[in-house]
XYZ file of C-alpha atoms in Angstrom:
479
model
C -15.105 30.947 3.488
C -13.355 30.111 6.774
C -10.050 29.471 4.958
C -10.408 32.693 2.965
C -11.035 34.782 6.082
C -8.099 33.106 7.770
C -5.883 33.919 4.797
C -7.016 37.567 4.655
C -6.412 38.122 8.352
C -3.046 36.414 8.112
C -2.154 38.479 5.034
C -2.967 41.680 6.943
C -0.582 40.568 9.647
C 2.032 39.487 7.129
C 2.412 42.804 5.326
C 3.058 44.504 8.639
C 6.064 42.327 9.365
C 9.435 43.963 9.005
C 11.546 40.870 8.476
C 11.438 37.244 7.413
C 12.742 36.219 10.843
C 9.785 37.741 12.669
C 7.407 35.870 10.404
C 9.204 32.586 10.992
C 8.846 33.027 14.734
C 5.339 31.639 14.153
C 6.986 28.232 13.431
C 4.590 27.088 10.684
C 4.718 23.373 9.858
C 7.403 22.947 12.496
C 10.444 24.386 10.816
C 10.219 23.130 7.284
C 12.365 26.109 6.305
C 15.992 25.792 5.300
C 17.709 28.401 7.429
C 21.238 27.497 6.314
C 21.537 30.113 3.569
C 20.450 33.646 2.850
C 18.420 33.563 -0.359
C 19.397 37.166 -1.146
C 23.158 36.467 -1.172
C 25.283 34.704 -3.751
C 25.106 30.932 -3.374
C 28.462 29.297 -4.016
C 29.750 25.801 -4.553
C 31.020 25.873 -0.983
C 27.486 26.725 0.183
C 26.121 23.745 -1.756
C 28.673 21.412 -0.141
C 27.839 22.858 3.268
C 24.125 22.390 2.585
C 24.313 18.699 1.689
C 26.716 18.082 4.595
C 24.122 19.704 6.871
C 21.541 17.106 5.823
C 23.787 14.215 6.816
C 25.054 15.843 10.010
C 21.483 16.753 10.986
C 20.637 13.054 11.137
C 23.260 12.713 13.875
C 22.753 15.985 15.715
C 19.631 18.167 15.635
C 17.414 15.339 14.380
C 19.290 12.503 16.073
C 16.391 11.302 18.240
C 14.623 10.331 15.018
C 17.385 8.013 13.815
C 19.113 6.912 17.019
C 15.985 6.116 19.026
C 12.560 6.595 17.437
C 13.542 4.753 14.238
C 13.775 1.577 16.327
C 10.814 2.225 18.590
C 8.597 2.913 15.564
C 9.902 -0.026 13.540
C 10.303 -2.714 16.200
C 8.398 -1.789 19.385
C 5.239 -1.418 17.287
C 5.801 -4.949 16.025
C 6.157 -8.425 17.507
C 9.925 -7.943 17.892
C 10.074 -5.683 20.952
C 8.224 -4.452 23.991
C 8.558 -0.713 24.553
C 10.749 -1.190 27.610
C 12.071 1.672 29.754
C 9.500 3.954 31.446
C 8.397 6.445 28.772
C 4.573 6.736 28.506
C 4.824 8.049 24.925
C 6.595 4.837 23.935
C 3.990 2.775 25.785
C 1.283 4.430 23.672
C 3.103 3.394 20.498
C 3.679 -0.148 21.747
C 0.015 -0.593 22.740
C -1.620 1.170 19.732
C -3.180 3.738 22.069
C -1.523 6.755 20.514
C -2.708 10.269 21.266
C -2.339 13.076 18.742
C -0.355 14.896 21.442
C 2.207 12.091 21.767
C 5.576 13.802 22.137
C 7.545 11.232 20.125
C 5.260 11.643 17.153
C 5.330 15.438 17.369
C 9.105 15.583 17.449
C 9.497 13.062 14.608
C 7.235 15.161 12.388
C 9.382 18.208 13.126
C 12.617 16.327 12.547
C 11.499 14.945 9.193
C 10.440 18.348 7.925
C 13.539 20.033 9.327
C 15.746 17.749 7.237
C 13.442 18.011 4.225
C 13.698 21.798 4.476
C 17.489 21.608 4.271
C 17.210 19.293 1.235
C 14.849 21.768 -0.414
C 17.362 24.569 -0.043
C 20.121 22.489 -1.628
C 17.954 21.305 -4.534
C 16.588 24.792 -5.222
C 19.851 26.740 -5.062
C 22.558 24.366 -6.269
C 21.684 24.635 -10.010
C 22.799 28.294 -9.923
C 25.696 27.886 -7.502
C 28.709 29.991 -8.444
C 32.047 28.268 -8.882
C 30.717 24.705 -8.837
C 31.801 22.096 -11.376
C 28.830 20.885 -13.436
C 29.445 17.238 -12.586
C 29.611 17.885 -8.864
C 26.559 20.157 -9.148
C 24.507 17.256 -10.502
C 25.862 14.920 -7.817
C 24.868 17.266 -4.999
C 21.360 17.616 -6.417
C 21.223 13.822 -6.706
C 22.345 13.353 -3.092
C 19.811 15.860 -1.780
C 17.080 14.259 -3.912
C 17.940 10.849 -2.468
C 17.705 12.199 1.051
C 14.390 13.938 0.397
C 12.938 10.765 -1.134
C 14.291 8.705 1.764
C 12.717 11.081 4.294
C 9.332 11.272 2.592
C 9.321 7.461 2.383
C 9.763 7.389 6.150
C 6.880 9.817 6.562
C 4.418 8.102 4.223
C 4.933 4.803 6.036
C 4.209 6.424 9.405
C 1.460 8.923 8.546
C 0.208 8.054 5.061
C -0.686 11.201 3.125
C 1.351 14.202 4.323
C 2.028 17.675 2.942
C 4.584 17.775 0.131
C 6.941 20.729 0.498
C 9.669 20.990 -2.138
C 10.596 24.679 -2.044
C 12.494 26.748 0.521
C 10.687 29.773 1.851
C 11.608 32.901 -0.137
C 11.827 36.396 1.236
C 8.253 37.414 2.018
C 6.661 40.352 0.201
C 3.104 41.440 -0.465
C 3.508 40.223 -4.058
C 4.422 36.627 -3.237
C 2.411 36.064 -0.080
C 0.057 33.533 -1.698
C 3.046 31.452 -2.806
C 4.687 31.651 0.601
C 1.437 30.811 2.360
C 1.123 27.571 0.366
C 4.651 26.608 1.412
C 4.197 27.467 5.077
C 0.663 26.104 5.379
C 0.415 23.298 2.807
C -2.510 20.968 2.269
C -2.305 17.280 3.120
C -1.680 15.123 0.056
C -2.779 11.567 -0.675
C -0.449 8.634 -0.143
C -0.305 8.164 -3.896
C 0.800 11.758 -4.427
C 3.520 11.346 -1.813
C 4.749 8.140 -3.458
C 4.895 9.914 -6.810
C 7.099 12.598 -5.269
C 9.312 9.949 -3.646
C 9.788 8.096 -6.924
C 10.576 11.339 -8.754
C 13.228 12.254 -6.180
C 14.796 8.808 -6.147
C 14.821 8.669 -9.937
C 16.745 11.952 -9.941
C 19.171 10.348 -7.489
C 19.597 7.269 -9.694
C 20.462 9.547 -12.600
C 22.626 12.113 -10.826
C 23.907 10.890 -7.447
C 27.488 9.623 -7.234
C 28.211 5.950 -7.791
C 30.392 5.929 -4.684
C 31.783 8.535 -2.329
C 35.092 7.690 -0.762
C 35.325 5.281 2.178
C 32.162 6.424 3.963
C 28.678 5.045 3.326
C 27.006 8.153 4.763
C 26.136 9.462 1.303
C 23.188 9.251 -1.026
C 24.458 7.175 -3.949
C 22.862 5.590 -6.992
C 22.834 2.218 -5.223
C 21.151 3.666 -2.133
C 18.484 5.220 -4.361
C 17.917 1.877 -6.093
C 17.604 0.192 -2.676
C 14.916 2.599 -1.466
C 13.111 2.365 -4.810
C 12.977 -1.425 -4.381
C 11.391 -0.912 -0.963
C 9.022 1.767 -2.307
C 7.705 -0.467 -5.082
C 7.199 -3.313 -2.588
C 5.316 -1.001 -0.211
C 3.146 1.120 -2.499
C -0.028 -0.797 -3.232
C -0.449 -2.633 -5.493
C 3.182 -3.714 -5.303
C 5.129 -3.655 -8.561
C 7.284 -6.752 -8.261
C 8.985 -6.269 -11.608
C 10.203 -2.882 -10.412
C 11.271 -4.342 -7.049
C 13.299 -6.973 -8.881
C 14.783 -4.413 -11.273
C 16.012 -2.116 -8.528
C 17.227 -4.982 -6.334
C 19.284 -6.198 -9.304
C 20.771 -2.720 -9.702
C 21.893 -2.794 -6.053
C 23.376 -6.281 -6.400
C 25.197 -5.262 -9.586
C 26.814 -2.341 -7.745
C 29.351 -4.655 -6.134
C 28.038 -5.160 -2.594
C 28.644 -8.473 -0.824
C 27.610 -10.098 2.446
C 30.207 -9.993 5.194
C 31.513 -13.524 5.917
C 30.300 -13.403 9.525
C 27.005 -11.949 10.776
C 28.759 -10.828 13.959
C 31.062 -8.558 11.931
C 28.124 -6.270 11.204
C 27.926 -5.251 14.864
C 31.435 -5.702 16.281
C 32.537 -2.125 15.477
C 35.514 -3.279 13.426
C 33.857 -3.605 10.006
C 32.079 -0.287 9.535
C 31.382 1.111 6.038
C 31.688 -2.495 4.892
C 30.997 -4.156 1.542
C 27.533 -5.101 2.848
C 26.541 -1.610 3.918
C 24.622 0.571 1.460
C 23.812 3.574 3.673
C 24.964 4.131 7.242
C 25.581 6.987 9.659
C 29.240 7.578 10.470
C 29.397 8.207 14.204
C 32.865 9.703 14.385
C 34.376 12.813 15.897
C 35.967 12.992 19.310
C 36.525 10.245 21.832
C 32.829 9.608 22.425
C 31.492 9.760 18.868
C 27.951 10.886 18.154
C 25.764 7.771 18.500
C 24.330 8.491 21.942
C 21.447 6.170 20.987
C 23.533 3.051 21.578
C 23.132 3.535 25.329
C 19.331 3.486 24.922
C 19.193 -0.242 24.171
C 21.826 -2.088 26.184
C 23.307 -1.643 29.665
C 22.307 -2.176 33.277
C 22.572 1.405 34.538
C 18.857 2.110 33.835
C 15.972 0.265 32.215
C 16.378 0.216 28.428
C 14.108 0.684 25.431
C 12.970 -2.033 22.984
C 13.128 -5.136 25.155
C 13.063 -8.242 22.904
C 9.768 -10.143 23.026
C 9.281 -13.732 24.105
C 7.805 -14.366 20.682
C 11.006 -13.329 18.903
C 13.306 -15.184 21.302
C 11.172 -18.306 20.894
C 11.420 -17.996 17.102
C 15.219 -17.782 17.199
C 15.248 -20.911 19.387
C 12.734 -22.812 17.256
C 14.825 -22.130 14.153
C 18.021 -23.025 16.041
C 19.342 -19.698 14.774
C 22.046 -19.184 17.371
C 24.389 -17.117 15.179
C 21.900 -14.317 14.688
C 20.343 -14.692 18.141
C 23.673 -14.271 19.930
C 24.562 -11.250 17.787
C 21.144 -9.657 18.224
C 20.226 -10.297 21.884
C 22.319 -10.079 25.052
C 21.011 -11.766 28.203
C 22.182 -10.413 31.573
C 21.196 -10.624 35.210
C 19.547 -7.449 36.480
C 19.233 -6.279 40.081
C 18.178 -2.631 39.645
C 14.657 -2.946 38.204
C 11.710 -5.286 37.680
C 9.868 -6.120 34.471
C 6.383 -7.450 33.716
C 7.601 -9.452 30.726
C 10.899 -10.997 31.800
C 12.590 -12.671 34.739
C 15.338 -10.193 35.594
C 17.776 -13.009 36.376
C 17.971 -13.586 32.595
C 16.973 -10.270 31.038
C 17.329 -9.634 27.264
C 18.646 -6.501 25.567
C 18.769 -5.496 21.926
C 22.429 -5.989 21.136
C 23.094 -4.628 17.660
C 23.913 -1.104 18.866
C 26.236 -2.258 21.612
C 29.152 0.167 21.693
C 27.847 2.548 24.342
C 30.701 5.056 24.007
C 28.851 6.407 20.944
C 31.370 5.512 18.253
C 29.421 2.686 16.605
C 28.097 3.475 13.134
C 24.426 2.911 12.451
C 23.493 0.849 9.386
C 20.243 2.019 7.779
C 20.435 -0.016 4.549
C 22.358 -3.210 3.850
C 22.569 -5.894 1.212
C 20.835 -8.744 3.094
C 17.645 -6.654 3.234
C 17.722 -6.225 -0.555
C 18.543 -9.892 -1.228
C 15.480 -10.957 0.746
C 13.376 -8.323 -0.981
C 14.507 -9.741 -4.321
C 13.535 -13.214 -3.111
C 10.098 -11.838 -2.315
C 9.794 -10.291 -5.765
C 10.883 -13.513 -7.489
C 8.321 -15.456 -5.461
C 5.540 -13.171 -6.671
C 6.885 -13.434 -10.239
C 6.812 -17.250 -10.102
C 10.587 -17.767 -10.126
C 11.023 -20.082 -7.168
C 14.012 -22.346 -7.911
C 17.200 -22.759 -5.898
C 19.550 -22.013 -8.796
C 18.651 -18.412 -9.557
C 15.157 -17.965 -8.114
C 13.709 -17.046 -4.733
C 15.158 -20.043 -2.891
C 18.659 -19.100 -4.035
C 18.523 -15.646 -2.452
C 16.971 -16.928 0.768
C 19.735 -19.506 1.008
C 22.456 -16.881 0.506
C 21.296 -15.180 3.681
C 20.699 -18.427 5.604
C 24.117 -19.791 4.701
C 25.871 -16.872 6.384
C 23.856 -17.657 9.532
C 25.037 -21.291 9.312
C 21.529 -22.570 8.621
C 20.496 -25.309 6.204
C 18.857 -24.337 2.896
C 15.180 -23.472 3.068
C 12.717 -26.322 2.672
C 10.131 -23.989 1.149
C 9.446 -24.730 -2.497
C 5.934 -23.404 -3.163
C 4.973 -19.740 -3.419
C 2.946 -19.815 -0.203
C 5.690 -21.596 1.701
C 8.283 -19.152 0.403
C 6.203 -16.148 1.423
C 6.169 -17.504 4.971
C 9.852 -18.423 4.874
C 10.949 -15.025 3.568
C 8.895 -13.146 6.163
C 10.494 -15.261 8.885
C 13.955 -14.783 7.386
C 13.525 -11.011 7.249
C 12.382 -10.966 10.862
C 15.406 -12.887 12.139
C 18.000 -11.293 9.859
C 16.839 -7.696 10.396
C 15.640 -7.811 14.016
C 16.053 -4.481 15.867
C 17.016 -2.604 12.683
C 13.670 -0.803 12.349
C 12.119 -2.875 9.526
C 9.656 -5.344 11.052
C 6.572 -3.115 11.535
C 6.759 -1.870 7.962
C 7.148 -5.437 6.644
C 4.037 -6.489 8.553
C 2.064 -3.546 7.186
C 3.053 -3.862 3.537
C 2.349 -7.611 3.511
C -1.064 -7.144 5.143
C -0.054 -9.143 8.227
C 0.077 -6.447 10.907
C -3.413 -6.777 12.337
C -3.447 -10.572 12.164
C -0.001 -10.919 13.750
C -0.473 -8.458 16.581
C -4.051 -9.529 17.368
C -2.791 -13.091 17.809
C -0.437 -11.751 20.496
C -3.291 -10.109 22.394
C -3.111 -6.542 21.077
C -6.163 -4.606 19.925
C -5.797 -2.717 16.672
C -7.594 -2.028 13.428
C -6.851 -0.395 10.084
C -6.877 3.076 11.634
C -4.057 2.121 13.983
C -1.692 1.289 11.128
C -0.898 4.995 10.767
C 0.171 7.611 13.307
C -2.099 10.569 14.035
C -1.109 13.931 12.599
C 0.376 15.801 15.597
C -2.251 18.049 17.142
C 0.255 20.856 17.570
C 0.770 20.920 13.796
C -2.965 21.002 13.130
C -3.320 23.862 15.590
C -0.833 25.843 13.490
C -2.079 24.736 10.067
C -5.818 24.489 9.456
C -5.156 22.748 6.126
C -3.879 19.558 7.785
C -6.402 16.729 7.915
C -6.358 14.262 10.794
C -5.998 10.578 9.976
C -9.143 8.463 10.523
C -9.656 7.112 14.032
C -7.961 9.956 15.891
């Protein structure tokens, strides 16, 4: 009855509105609406190209905090790889598993995800009828937008679990379609399983329709990128489907990617859009580029985010993994601040985003990640050998780091070895927390380091500001 009364009162308000813009001033679900096109005007091929370009550019501009900063705080500072660093209390909450539903990082990330999803929705909805667009390119654009929407919802389901699924742009509001519009603006929370189904549907569309390649840049949703995320989806959705993980990892490998000869080349700024990169943000344009986030992690001008942990540094040293350690962590003497975790005469910084003039590209997906995921799948499928099984793929990655072949030969030993390899290979790239969660090791690992957390702390709270605007949103347990 409460929902019905709310709807009736809202409907009474809605029919009095004179324009769509005045209705949208209410900011339901934090700007899930695609505002890039007028639904009443003719939608052209040029509009479709502008729409998909807006998704990519949004990752570097209006939603850039999500990918240039919070991506790493959420993926590494929540894990055993990094301390929060800097002086931001919202980051400290995330680091210590004491997150409030009013945490500003979490609120803005929710908005950023849905802002980009809204732009994808507009492209997917309107492109099929775009005037003056070649049929082949039409399908590619829909495939690219579907990849991006699947990629974004995968990010959300890992952080929040079940979230609302919005796949339609908001139409012009009339008294006849208000019920439809209401369900778009004020959607119900869905289960994790429902969200995963939507993700798989979107990524399958991308596999079928996205371009195979797109010029020299890797900032495009391609078939290979869709296969890569599908491999990660099937490893994360429980129970994991290791046959599917293996299938999609093979599709990525067959697409012609290869490891760069030197690990350092990934981060030196001279090998961007490389043969190893599957999906990355091109930070070009002007003398200073667009990757302002690089200055968040390294530099002595002010205290930086994501300080490497003692536990990670000790692991690099124990493994004698100097190639990856020296490329991943920079030690410097500091005189301008103190730190509870480190002696400032030998202070560590995350060093993979090191070009602080903003021109360094940001790699979001690369081949080594998929090779190790394939090794994981082969381990679970009982294919352990060093010729074509799990050991082989682990050794491909270790060889580049100038490390001896793995000594792990049993399934249990390989599980441990692969987890360690992923941690060292992918440190500070935003993967570790999600690896710990999907393998069921998060609570055990972080408790051993003195943190207090339980199952409820494995997901973020739904932002309170969103629940205040949408009574259909359910809060996650424990908040």
